[in-house]
Amino acid sequence: MTTAVAITGLGAVSGLGLGVDALWQGLVSGQSALRSRVEGDALGIGALPLSLVPLPTEAGELTEDVSAQVLCSPTPRATRMSVLAASEAWRDAGLGSFGAHGVPRANRRIGVCLGTTHGEKAPWLAALRRGSNAPPTDAHGPAIPAQVLAAAVGAGRVLVPVAACASGNVALAAALDWIRSGRCDVVLCGGCDALSDFVLRGFQSLRALSPSACKPFDVTRSGLSLGEGAAFLVLESPQHAQARGARVQAVLSGAGQSCDANHMTGPDREGRGAARAMGAALLDAGVTPAEIDFVSAHGTATLFNDQMEGRAIVSVFADRATSVPVHSVKGALGHSMGAASALEAVVCIRALQEHRVPATIGLQDPDPAIPLRLVQGSALSLPLHHILSTASGFGGLNAAVVFSSLPRVPANAAPGVAQKVQ
Amino acid sequence: MSPATLPTLAAAIALFPSSDTPLAALLPTGAKTATEQLARLDRLCGLAVVGSESCLARLEPTWRDQAAQTAVFCGSREGCLATDTAFFRGVQNGEASPRLFAYTLHSAPVGAVSIQHGLLGPGATVIGSQVAGLQALEEATLLLSSGRARACVVLSCDLAWSPGVDVVAALYLTSQPASRIGYFAWKILDVHSFFVAEQPDIALSRALAALHQRVPQSAAALAVSASGPPLATLAALLDEPSTVHPQLNDPSQSCVVITSQDAQGYAAAAVIRRDRGVS
């Protein structure tokens, strides 16, 4: 079995608010961030339900150890969301100041790995609106949020992987490899994406948007709702976390990826690619399907995604598919693209800590063709030890990860990571 | 990484077509890809498909035995920005194209290549810097050593912004012995990338220091600095080593270090070694 890595910090901004607590409390209390927004009207596509992050506009509203200069306008939206979520994760991990003076520069043992579909697109779109035909410059780069985070935490290793809407999980998988291979001790990893008319118009052109708040796995589902957000985890090698006495919240046990090699925008209808990613993640984690207590599904509420995901879960879990709890957060948060699986990772870890699974908002009448135990109505309380989280995206890209609670430590064991959890 | 687990670089190719060259003209003889298929893709994805097909055509057909566990990693500085621009111009004109939107993801070339060749392994595009191709190579080596894939097609694709030269490089890495898969072979000994905001020289010195620490013989290797996409420079060198660098005719000169950096502060260095025992 390969090494699990410690998770010592969490941070998130979502349509449910700023911070992990706002996200978690909103989800377990059954709130949805999807609201009909005038943004859709302005684009002439109707008052679509969207989940937008309530970003602060004044420096005074911001956390004190984050550079106000970075967070306030005109810093573009994806970067602001990333800084807010990442700074929360960094503080949560007890790793010291974020974005303040005195941060050591470019430590090669610290990494930033940010999954996204578009990164920071706002400056580029603004230039296009001005009619610019100038060649792109670094200031228009999709990697801007990652570079800002690297400067804030003194990271010397920076990667921006794009794997469509599975980007968040792919970033976690890359960070897992960095730590397992000994290249990094600490990695700030996650995902971000901001909504824009570019994205709205694109999904509208594909006729993928639901006119009402999306209904994952529901028999009447009619497409996805869009959202935005950012979420980050601090991953650490167990040795590093132990040496500094860090509070280990859970572990990332394994990751698996696959490609459908089937279609540029549609999934393999049988879910074979998603099933391979799930199976690979379980194998990497050394966890059997029988040991998984809960599945955090991609659950976009499109006809084909939910159907294929149901088939994939049945394929992996066999008889257990009808008993292992499954949910989707898309009915509450919308589909936040590259941020989606990073936000779901944060939710999974809180679920492990609280032993609760939030309900699938919007699900009222489960599709009988998807024979899963879908969590609906209200949050479910149950003992949780291992969680599988899965994501899929355009190009047939799939990525799954396994999160685990800390192993029980024998009474006579030497002091170690697991004992820091209390 | 022990020598036995070092990934084998079994084939490499770099193409530098002018931006008005029809992609079909670049396909190798007997290509599986049809002209009509290329016409459905945007140019970046088409370039990736042509590059990958040219690279895979150089392997023994047995490479297909591990297609189910073959990954695709791509590195690109600007990715699909040209398609993004075309799509957004359409939005501004009230004609958002669903066909174009499918290609407004930087990972679209990964999907297109996987579909074309039936590759079912992991995939992602690394974006945002001149050294993205070497970063993709670094991630591919980590992936192979983790056992989560057995082979990887590593791509570097970038389009000329205005009429000029497009670039695509494609490399095939495998954890199998080279003798079973290719016509030439090198070993990827190590790859390191670093970022120091706006100080690429410092980033490069750190990348080289890490390389020298882990692979001592890299200090005496032939050093090649790439002014363009480094993976394309590397692939061109491997394709015609004795022409590009006659020093490589010397059997004692078996190691090459390739470096690259950009103004943002990214730098990367890779060291490769001729695989002994393979002609």
XYZ file of C-alpha atoms in Angstrom:
701
model
C 0.000 0.000 0.000
C 1.303 3.459 -0.830
C 1.674 6.270 1.645
C -1.239 8.414 2.697
C -0.490 12.085 3.214
C -1.732 14.291 5.995
C -4.373 16.969 5.496
C -3.712 19.767 7.935
C -5.606 22.739 6.565
C -8.867 23.543 4.757
C -10.175 26.685 3.138
C -13.118 27.457 0.892
C -15.221 30.188 -0.611
C -18.466 29.247 -2.297
C -21.897 30.556 -3.036
C -22.780 29.639 0.538
C -20.298 32.164 1.872
C -16.716 32.774 2.820
C -15.020 30.036 4.768
C -15.306 26.322 5.391
C -17.850 26.762 8.172
C -20.214 28.701 5.920
C -19.935 25.952 3.327
C -20.429 23.093 5.750
C -23.193 24.655 7.841
C -25.025 25.689 4.710
C -24.878 22.202 3.287
C -25.893 20.276 6.393
C -28.765 22.675 7.016
C -30.039 22.117 3.501
C -29.398 25.576 2.050
C -28.850 26.244 -1.609
C -26.741 29.070 -2.957
C -28.471 28.920 -6.324
C -30.428 32.099 -6.921
C -31.927 33.566 -10.031
C -29.459 36.211 -11.039
C -29.700 39.322 -13.093
C -26.417 38.345 -14.698
C -28.397 35.983 -16.902
C -30.865 38.724 -17.820
C -28.067 41.047 -18.792
C -26.795 38.430 -21.188
C -30.222 37.908 -22.634
C -30.386 34.317 -21.488
C -32.928 34.746 -18.733
C -32.704 34.843 -14.963
C -30.722 31.649 -14.614
C -30.040 30.225 -11.196
C -26.371 30.823 -10.402
C -24.232 30.375 -7.325
C -21.952 33.394 -6.915
C -19.373 33.930 -4.199
C -20.245 36.946 -2.017
C -16.805 38.485 -2.255
C -16.000 41.310 0.128
C -15.419 44.654 -1.461
C -13.750 46.541 1.333
C -10.370 45.846 2.823
C -11.857 46.188 6.298
C -13.963 43.090 5.770
C -10.945 40.970 5.098
C -8.920 38.783 7.324
C -6.105 40.763 8.854
C -3.145 38.673 7.749
C -4.031 38.752 4.079
C -2.752 41.531 1.942
C -5.646 43.901 1.343
C -3.931 45.144 -1.744
C -4.163 41.717 -3.311
C -7.743 41.089 -2.273
C -9.436 44.322 -3.239
C -10.533 45.398 -6.667
C -9.161 45.626 -9.267
C -7.562 42.265 -8.486
C -9.624 39.934 -10.634
C -12.201 37.592 -9.243
C -10.565 34.174 -9.545
C -7.430 35.448 -7.837
C -9.409 37.046 -5.023
C -11.377 33.872 -4.408
C -8.191 31.823 -4.460
C -6.410 34.064 -1.983
C -9.343 34.012 0.427
C -9.675 30.224 0.370
C -5.957 29.535 0.405
C -5.267 31.923 3.266
C -7.927 30.200 5.345
C -6.343 26.808 4.634
C -2.871 28.094 5.456
C -4.044 29.576 8.766
C -6.004 26.432 9.561
C -2.824 24.415 9.107
C -1.004 26.677 11.540
C 1.684 27.419 9.014
C 2.124 31.070 9.871
C 1.577 34.264 7.985
C 0.074 34.337 4.524
C 0.961 37.060 2.119
C 2.643 39.138 4.764
C 6.175 40.428 5.060
C 8.757 37.956 6.169
C 7.581 34.973 4.140
C 10.697 33.118 2.984
C 11.018 33.107 -0.777
C 10.608 30.171 -3.083
C 11.145 27.253 -0.744
C 11.495 24.237 -2.984
C 9.920 21.990 -0.335
C 6.668 23.969 -0.514
C 4.378 23.593 -3.500
C 1.278 25.225 -4.917
C -0.885 23.112 -7.203
C -4.006 24.802 -8.522
C -6.495 22.992 -10.717
C -8.718 25.153 -12.870
C -10.497 25.251 -16.174
C -9.834 28.883 -17.002
C -7.738 30.317 -14.180
C -7.801 34.070 -14.277
C -9.605 34.946 -17.465
C -10.998 38.343 -16.499
C -8.088 40.503 -17.726
C -8.090 38.739 -21.067
C -11.850 39.100 -21.501
C -11.599 42.777 -20.565
C -8.938 43.260 -23.225
C -11.130 41.570 -25.818
C -14.060 43.781 -24.883
C -11.856 46.789 -25.490
C -11.278 45.427 -28.951
C -7.684 44.455 -28.337
C -5.960 42.161 -30.799
C -2.668 42.365 -29.005
C -0.790 39.151 -28.339
C -1.235 37.784 -24.846
C 1.089 38.831 -22.101
C 1.963 37.136 -18.849
C -0.501 39.447 -17.093
C -3.277 37.640 -18.978
C -2.049 34.263 -17.919
C -4.332 31.605 -16.519
C -1.709 30.859 -13.880
C -1.964 34.226 -12.104
C -3.830 32.909 -9.031
C -1.243 30.179 -8.505
C 1.613 32.654 -8.786
C 0.010 34.968 -6.234
C -0.420 32.060 -3.837
C 3.169 30.933 -4.384
C 4.435 34.369 -3.455
C 2.175 34.420 -0.396
C 3.401 31.124 1.053
C 6.937 31.130 -0.290
C 6.413 28.159 -2.584
C 9.094 27.229 -5.077
C 7.114 24.646 -6.973
C 4.042 25.816 -8.873
C 1.785 23.834 -11.165
C -1.508 24.674 -12.867
C -3.042 21.429 -14.149
C -6.160 21.613 -16.285
C -8.350 18.541 -16.637
C -11.673 20.200 -17.360
C -14.136 19.800 -14.487
C -11.967 17.140 -12.847
C -9.138 19.664 -12.385
C -9.522 19.954 -8.616
C -9.059 16.223 -8.056
C -6.191 16.149 -10.560
C -4.444 18.861 -8.545
C -4.856 16.752 -5.407
C -3.418 13.735 -7.222
C -0.385 15.714 -8.397
C 0.199 17.078 -4.902
C -0.060 13.547 -3.538
C 2.705 12.472 -5.936
C 4.918 15.425 -4.973
C 4.768 14.454 -1.315
C 5.045 10.721 -1.837
C 8.061 11.202 -4.088
C 9.769 13.360 -1.467
C 9.800 16.476 -3.644
C 7.707 18.540 -1.249
C 6.897 18.555 2.444
C 3.892 20.854 2.162
C 1.576 21.494 -0.772
C -1.219 24.039 -0.928
C -3.513 22.441 -3.458
C -7.027 22.842 -4.707
C -9.025 24.536 -7.398
C -10.691 27.745 -8.446
C -12.908 29.090 -11.183
C -14.914 32.274 -11.589
C -18.122 32.642 -13.529
C -18.122 34.877 -16.565
C -20.290 35.546 -19.590
C -17.761 33.442 -21.513
C -18.646 30.363 -19.458
C -22.370 31.100 -19.291
C -22.636 31.586 -23.011
C -20.632 28.463 -23.642
C -22.782 26.148 -21.579
C -25.872 27.847 -22.942
C -24.685 27.147 -26.480
C -24.395 23.477 -25.539
C -27.948 23.604 -24.153
C -26.627 22.151 -20.932
C -28.143 24.667 -18.506
C -31.239 23.958 -16.438
C -33.803 26.783 -16.413
C -34.383 26.123 -12.709
C -32.038 25.095 -9.909
C -30.464 21.810 -10.904
C -31.707 18.481 -9.525
C -28.919 15.916 -9.374
C -30.047 12.325 -9.905
C -33.708 13.404 -10.066
C -35.936 11.827 -12.682
C -36.959 15.330 -13.808
C -33.417 16.718 -13.982
C -32.931 19.026 -16.912
C -29.328 20.123 -16.892
C -26.746 21.802 -14.745
C -26.602 25.083 -12.860
C -23.376 27.019 -12.826
C -21.479 28.244 -9.818
C -18.040 29.465 -8.865
C -15.664 29.193 -5.969
C -12.292 28.187 -4.689
C -11.122 25.610 -2.194
C -7.726 24.552 -0.924
C -6.236 21.847 1.212
C -2.859 21.846 2.878
C -1.250 18.466 2.314
C 1.813 17.484 4.285
C 4.067 14.520 4.582
C 3.206 12.666 7.786
C 6.738 13.223 9.032
C 6.595 16.964 8.474
C 3.206 17.258 10.119
C 4.375 15.222 13.075
C 7.605 17.158 13.479
C 5.799 20.457 13.842
C 2.971 19.057 15.941
C 0.334 19.812 13.346
C -3.301 18.905 13.837
C -3.949 16.273 11.187
C -7.584 16.431 10.148
C -7.699 13.447 7.790
C -5.509 11.805 5.187
C -5.531 11.669 1.424
C -5.146 7.951 0.903
C -5.107 7.606 -2.846
C -5.955 8.961 -6.274
C -6.861 7.530 -9.638
C -7.416 9.021 -13.067
C -8.655 7.838 -16.427
C -9.879 8.976 -19.786
C -13.031 7.770 -21.536
C -11.402 8.321 -24.955
C -14.930 8.584 -26.212
C -16.213 12.120 -26.906
C -15.071 15.712 -26.407
C -18.100 16.855 -24.422
C -20.133 13.778 -23.526
C -19.245 10.998 -21.098
C -19.008 7.320 -21.868
C -22.649 6.366 -21.412
C -21.703 3.219 -19.512
C -19.463 5.068 -17.057
C -16.492 2.830 -17.799
C -13.965 5.659 -17.556
C -15.347 6.963 -14.283
C -15.376 3.415 -12.909
C -11.714 2.970 -13.873
C -10.765 6.172 -12.069
C -12.669 5.098 -8.962
C -11.113 1.651 -9.065
C -7.635 3.104 -9.500
C -8.135 5.455 -6.556
C -9.283 2.586 -4.332
C -6.321 0.472 -5.409
C -3.918 3.338 -4.793
C -5.413 3.879 -1.349
C -5.389 0.206 -0.447
C -9.086 0.422 0.347
C -11.733 -1.984 -0.915
C -15.184 -0.892 -2.117
C -16.601 -2.624 0.948
C -14.685 -0.216 3.166
C -16.037 2.950 1.538
C -18.672 4.574 3.736
C -19.829 7.343 1.421
C -19.410 8.471 -2.193
C -19.260 12.133 -3.114
C -20.479 12.044 -6.698
C -19.845 14.496 -9.512
C -23.647 14.670 -9.893
C -24.024 17.568 -12.316
C -27.718 16.867 -13.001
C -27.255 16.438 -16.719
C -29.084 13.460 -18.130
C -25.987 11.641 -19.280
C -23.598 12.457 -16.417
C -25.865 11.212 -13.667
C -26.811 8.134 -15.631
C -23.225 7.187 -16.405
C -22.148 7.899 -12.849
C -24.838 5.601 -11.520
C -23.582 2.852 -13.810
C -19.990 3.510 -12.773
C -20.811 3.276 -9.076
C -22.779 0.064 -9.646
C -19.822 -1.306 -11.576
C -17.357 -0.541 -8.776
C -19.525 -1.321 -5.774
C -21.627 -4.180 -7.157
C -24.128 -5.250 -4.498
C -23.096 -2.413 -2.192
C -24.159 0.226 -4.731
C -27.637 0.233 -3.276
C -26.436 0.639 0.288
C -23.424 2.970 0.225
C -24.649 6.579 0.655
C -24.113 8.838 -2.363
C -24.665 12.574 -2.668
C -23.984 15.550 -4.917
C -23.431 19.124 -3.754
C -24.196 20.615 -7.171
C -27.822 21.285 -6.201
C -26.551 23.613 -3.494
C -23.394 25.074 -5.036
C -23.990 24.726 -8.748
C -21.202 23.372 -10.897
C -18.109 25.404 -10.144
C -15.981 23.638 -12.787
C -12.324 23.499 -11.724
C -13.249 24.374 -8.156
C -15.945 21.711 -7.912
C -13.960 18.700 -6.780
C -11.774 20.851 -4.511
C -14.892 22.142 -2.759
C -16.153 18.564 -2.566
C -12.853 17.522 -1.001
C -13.357 20.055 1.778
C -16.908 18.783 2.285
C -15.650 15.189 2.445
C -13.128 15.999 5.139
C -15.689 17.832 7.229
C -17.982 14.846 6.735
C -15.251 12.546 8.059
C -14.841 14.774 11.089
C -18.529 15.243 11.804
C -19.733 11.813 10.679
C -22.499 13.463 8.664
C -23.343 13.484 4.974
C -25.202 16.520 3.607
C -28.312 15.789 1.574
C -28.488 16.253 -2.187
C -30.300 19.551 -2.523
C -32.822 19.557 -5.377
C -33.301 15.807 -5.386
C -36.964 14.996 -4.819
C -37.809 12.080 -7.052
C -34.780 9.842 -7.632
C -34.361 8.480 -11.131
C -35.306 4.780 -10.910
C -32.727 4.068 -13.588
C -30.016 5.076 -11.117
C -30.206 2.462 -8.377
C -28.135 4.205 -5.716
C -28.707 5.055 -2.075
C -28.959 8.800 -2.628
C -28.892 11.000 0.445
C -31.925 13.258 0.221
C -34.135 15.322 2.464
C -31.796 15.913 5.364
C -28.226 15.215 6.348
C -27.409 11.626 7.209
C -25.464 10.722 10.353
C -23.296 7.624 10.213
C -19.758 6.500 11.117
C -17.365 7.528 8.339
C -13.862 6.190 7.847
C -13.241 6.204 4.098
C -14.835 8.453 1.470
C -14.545 8.225 -2.294
C -14.931 11.475 -4.238
C -15.184 11.430 -8.002
C -15.208 13.991 -10.800
C -15.465 13.960 -14.579
C -15.009 16.537 -17.286
C -14.960 17.377 -20.976
C -12.569 15.314 -23.012
C -13.642 12.278 -20.987
C -11.232 13.075 -18.162
C -12.035 11.432 -14.827
C -10.328 11.719 -11.452
C -11.205 10.157 -8.124
C -9.646 10.453 -4.676
C -10.025 8.622 -1.380
C -10.034 10.436 1.947
C -9.685 8.544 5.197
C -9.978 9.322 8.847
C -6.865 8.709 10.859
C -6.042 5.110 11.665
C -6.675 4.029 15.186
C -3.472 4.115 17.199
C -2.723 1.278 19.612
C -2.438 2.426 23.186
C 1.231 1.483 23.369
C 2.220 3.069 20.061
C 4.918 5.682 19.849
C 3.716 9.275 19.509
C 2.773 9.894 15.906
C 0.659 11.775 13.494
C -2.537 9.990 14.334
C -2.390 11.025 17.957
C -2.450 14.692 17.045
C -5.957 14.463 15.773
C -7.683 15.186 19.082
C 14.089 6.531 -8.294
C 16.108 3.393 -8.963
C 17.602 2.955 -12.450
C 15.267 0.046 -13.102
C 12.221 2.235 -12.636
C 13.436 5.195 -14.641
C 11.053 5.893 -17.494
C 12.242 5.079 -20.980
C 11.912 7.735 -23.643
C 11.180 5.588 -26.661
C 10.240 8.081 -29.353
C 10.187 11.817 -29.841
C 9.276 14.205 -32.589
C 9.035 17.957 -32.990
C 7.190 19.776 -35.753
C 7.457 23.469 -36.510
C 4.851 24.164 -39.216
C 4.014 27.652 -40.347
C 0.647 28.650 -39.020
C -0.985 28.451 -42.448
C 0.183 24.886 -43.157
C -2.749 22.475 -43.435
C -2.372 19.965 -40.629
C -3.233 17.062 -42.896
C -0.015 17.760 -44.780
C 1.918 16.939 -41.614
C 0.422 13.510 -41.033
C 2.827 10.604 -41.409
C 2.395 8.068 -44.186
C -0.285 5.545 -43.341
C -1.752 7.752 -40.639
C -4.851 6.534 -38.874
C -6.164 10.078 -38.560
C -8.325 11.210 -41.474
C -8.337 14.720 -42.870
C -12.029 15.034 -42.013
C -11.267 14.222 -38.395
C -8.683 16.981 -38.238
C -11.162 19.416 -39.735
C -13.478 18.927 -36.778
C -10.811 19.939 -34.272
C -9.478 23.375 -33.479
C -5.908 23.945 -34.612
C -4.347 23.337 -31.201
C -6.026 19.946 -30.855
C -5.258 19.136 -34.476
C -1.638 19.937 -33.873
C -1.605 17.673 -30.827
C -3.195 14.822 -32.784
C -0.749 15.195 -35.671
C 2.229 15.344 -33.302
C 1.117 12.331 -31.293
C 0.393 10.316 -34.430
C 3.829 11.120 -35.841
C 5.440 10.070 -32.572
C 3.480 6.856 -32.123
C 4.101 5.891 -35.753
C 7.756 5.476 -34.832
C 7.033 2.771 -32.277
C 6.510 -0.906 -32.751
C 2.757 -1.648 -32.880
C 3.081 -3.362 -29.500
C 2.762 0.037 -27.828
C -0.990 -0.476 -28.239
C -0.853 -3.348 -25.760
C -0.649 -0.817 -22.989
C -3.022 1.806 -24.431
C -5.443 1.185 -21.589
C -2.775 2.377 -19.166
C -1.278 5.132 -21.255
C -1.575 8.682 -19.981
C -1.498 11.935 -21.929
C 0.127 15.036 -20.468
C 0.391 18.272 -22.359
C 2.302 21.456 -21.596
C 1.379 24.768 -23.153
C 2.141 28.375 -22.430
C -1.089 29.839 -23.717
C -3.137 26.730 -24.365
C -6.367 27.327 -26.211
C -6.308 31.109 -25.990
C -6.700 31.437 -29.757
C -9.884 29.363 -29.674
C -11.074 31.234 -26.594
C -10.684 34.435 -28.538
C -12.566 33.114 -31.543
C -15.357 31.837 -29.304
C -15.640 35.119 -27.420
C -15.722 37.130 -30.632
C -18.701 34.966 -31.556
C -20.326 35.696 -28.191
C -19.875 39.406 -28.812
C -21.530 38.976 -32.184
C -24.411 37.007 -30.701
C -23.273 33.715 -32.200
C -21.772 31.558 -29.475
C -20.516 28.413 -31.167
C -21.058 25.152 -29.267
C -18.465 23.497 -31.482
C -15.824 26.034 -30.542
C -16.787 26.018 -26.849
C -15.833 22.359 -26.629
C -12.264 23.414 -27.405
C -12.065 26.333 -24.979
C -10.453 24.173 -22.351
C -6.698 23.891 -22.136
C -7.143 20.168 -21.611
C -8.926 19.721 -24.942
C -5.746 18.463 -26.701
C -5.456 15.726 -24.077
C -8.994 14.580 -24.760
C -8.528 14.772 -28.524
C -5.316 12.708 -28.465
C -6.800 10.157 -26.070
C -9.858 9.744 -28.265
C -7.840 9.461 -31.454
C -5.536 6.741 -30.131
C -7.796 5.052 -27.578
C -5.636 6.008 -24.614
C -7.497 5.348 -21.368
C -5.009 6.509 -18.746
C -4.753 9.770 -16.774
C -4.567 13.106 -18.542
C -4.082 16.816 -17.938
C -2.622 19.925 -19.493
C -0.090 21.997 -17.584
C -0.582 25.625 -18.443
C 0.862 29.062 -18.047
C 4.589 29.145 -18.626
C 7.304 28.708 -21.189
C 8.513 25.647 -19.278
C 5.080 23.971 -19.197
C 6.313 21.192 -21.501
C 9.072 20.235 -19.072
C 6.587 20.480 -16.210
C 4.373 18.033 -18.089
C 7.403 15.775 -18.501
C 8.080 16.024 -14.773
C 4.513 15.092 -13.915
C 4.628 12.214 -16.383
C 7.753 10.768 -14.768
C 6.151 11.011 -11.332
C 3.007 9.363 -12.636
C 4.947 6.470 -14.167
C 6.973 5.959 -11.020
C 3.764 5.936 -8.965
C 2.495 3.054 -11.071
C -0.740 4.856 -11.970
C 0.158 4.619 -15.652
C 2.525 2.418 -17.630
C 3.181 4.800 -20.472
C 2.611 8.431 -21.268
C 2.406 10.585 -24.369
C 3.890 13.936 -23.374
C 3.010 16.851 -25.608
C 4.006 20.446 -25.948
C 1.717 22.558 -28.151
C 1.636 26.264 -28.799
C 0.197 28.296 -31.626
C 1.713 31.375 -33.179
C -0.383 34.335 -32.101
C -0.056 36.109 -35.422
C 1.051 34.395 -38.649
C 4.239 32.617 -37.735
C 5.372 29.207 -36.602
C 3.304 26.767 -34.570
C 5.089 24.233 -32.395
C 4.220 20.723 -31.379
C 6.418 18.147 -29.725
C 5.419 14.641 -28.754
C 7.385 12.190 -26.648
C 6.505 8.645 -25.685
C 7.540 7.494 -22.236
C 7.130 3.991 -20.950
C 8.025 2.052 -17.868
C 8.765 -0.942 -20.114
C 12.244 -1.770 -21.372
C 12.992 0.160 -24.541
C 13.895 -2.930 -26.510
C 10.258 -3.927 -26.561
C 8.833 -0.681 -27.730
C 10.960 1.666 -29.760
C 13.702 2.270 -32.227
C 15.785 4.418 -29.938
C 15.781 4.974 -26.243
C 16.904 7.365 -23.609
C 16.291 7.327 -19.906
C 14.731 10.282 -18.131
C 17.011 10.574 -15.125
C 15.297 13.525 -13.497
C 13.253 16.669 -14.126
C 12.825 19.650 -11.818
C 10.866 22.847 -12.179
C 10.908 25.904 -9.929
C 9.244 29.256 -9.658
C 10.675 32.423 -8.183
C 8.497 35.373 -9.140
C 10.216 37.445 -11.812
C 13.602 35.920 -11.000
C 14.009 33.074 -13.483
C 17.782 32.944 -13.047
C 17.371 32.068 -9.396
C 14.681 29.549 -10.266
C 16.970 27.947 -12.824
C 19.899 27.761 -10.448
C 17.667 25.969 -7.950
C 16.399 23.561 -10.580
C 19.958 22.753 -11.597
C 21.061 22.411 -7.989
C 18.282 19.905 -7.366
C 19.244 18.054 -10.521
C 22.946 17.915 -9.631
C 22.139 16.756 -6.124
C 20.017 13.856 -7.304
C 21.937 13.034 -10.488
C 25.616 13.912 -9.964
C 26.608 13.099 -13.560
C 24.307 15.873 -14.771
C 26.971 18.399 -13.765
C 29.170 17.131 -16.602
C 26.413 16.625 -19.142
C 26.000 18.420 -22.430
C 23.913 21.480 -21.530
C 21.291 22.723 -23.947
C 19.371 25.899 -23.213
C 16.027 26.155 -24.963
C 14.952 29.559 -26.146
C 11.559 28.269 -27.278
C 9.328 25.545 -25.885
C 11.895 23.265 -24.239
C 10.135 20.014 -24.981
C 10.311 20.818 -28.701
C 14.022 21.539 -28.385
C 14.486 18.265 -26.531
C 12.461 16.298 -29.065
C 14.355 17.834 -31.984
C 17.628 16.971 -30.329
C 16.572 13.386 -29.727
C 15.219 13.043 -33.235
C 18.501 14.007 -34.863
C 21.047 14.094 -32.052
C 24.171 13.836 -34.118
C 23.041 16.623 -36.425
C 21.865 19.038 -33.782
C 24.713 18.287 -31.399
C 27.617 16.408 -32.978
C 29.101 15.934 -29.519
C 26.504 13.233 -29.014
C 28.355 11.094 -31.551
C 30.937 10.655 -28.832
C 29.870 7.529 -26.922
C 31.226 9.004 -23.713
C 28.865 11.951 -24.073
C 25.705 10.178 -23.120
C 23.992 12.699 -20.846
C 22.122 15.827 -21.874
C 20.705 18.515 -19.619
C 18.042 20.722 -21.121
C 17.055 23.957 -19.416
C 14.454 26.623 -19.962
C 13.165 29.696 -18.182
C 10.706 32.521 -18.703
C 10.275 36.091 -17.555
C 7.527 35.219 -15.069
C 10.070 33.332 -12.992
C 9.550 29.744 -14.049
C 12.528 27.543 -14.820
C 12.984 23.843 -15.411
C 15.794 21.425 -16.081
C 15.748 17.825 -17.233
C 18.585 15.351 -17.540
C 18.396 12.403 -19.904
C 20.882 9.637 -20.617
C 21.346 7.435 -23.645
C 20.015 4.043 -22.659
C 22.976 1.709 -22.637
C 22.523 -1.544 -24.449
C 20.114 -0.123 -27.018
C 21.396 0.629 -30.463
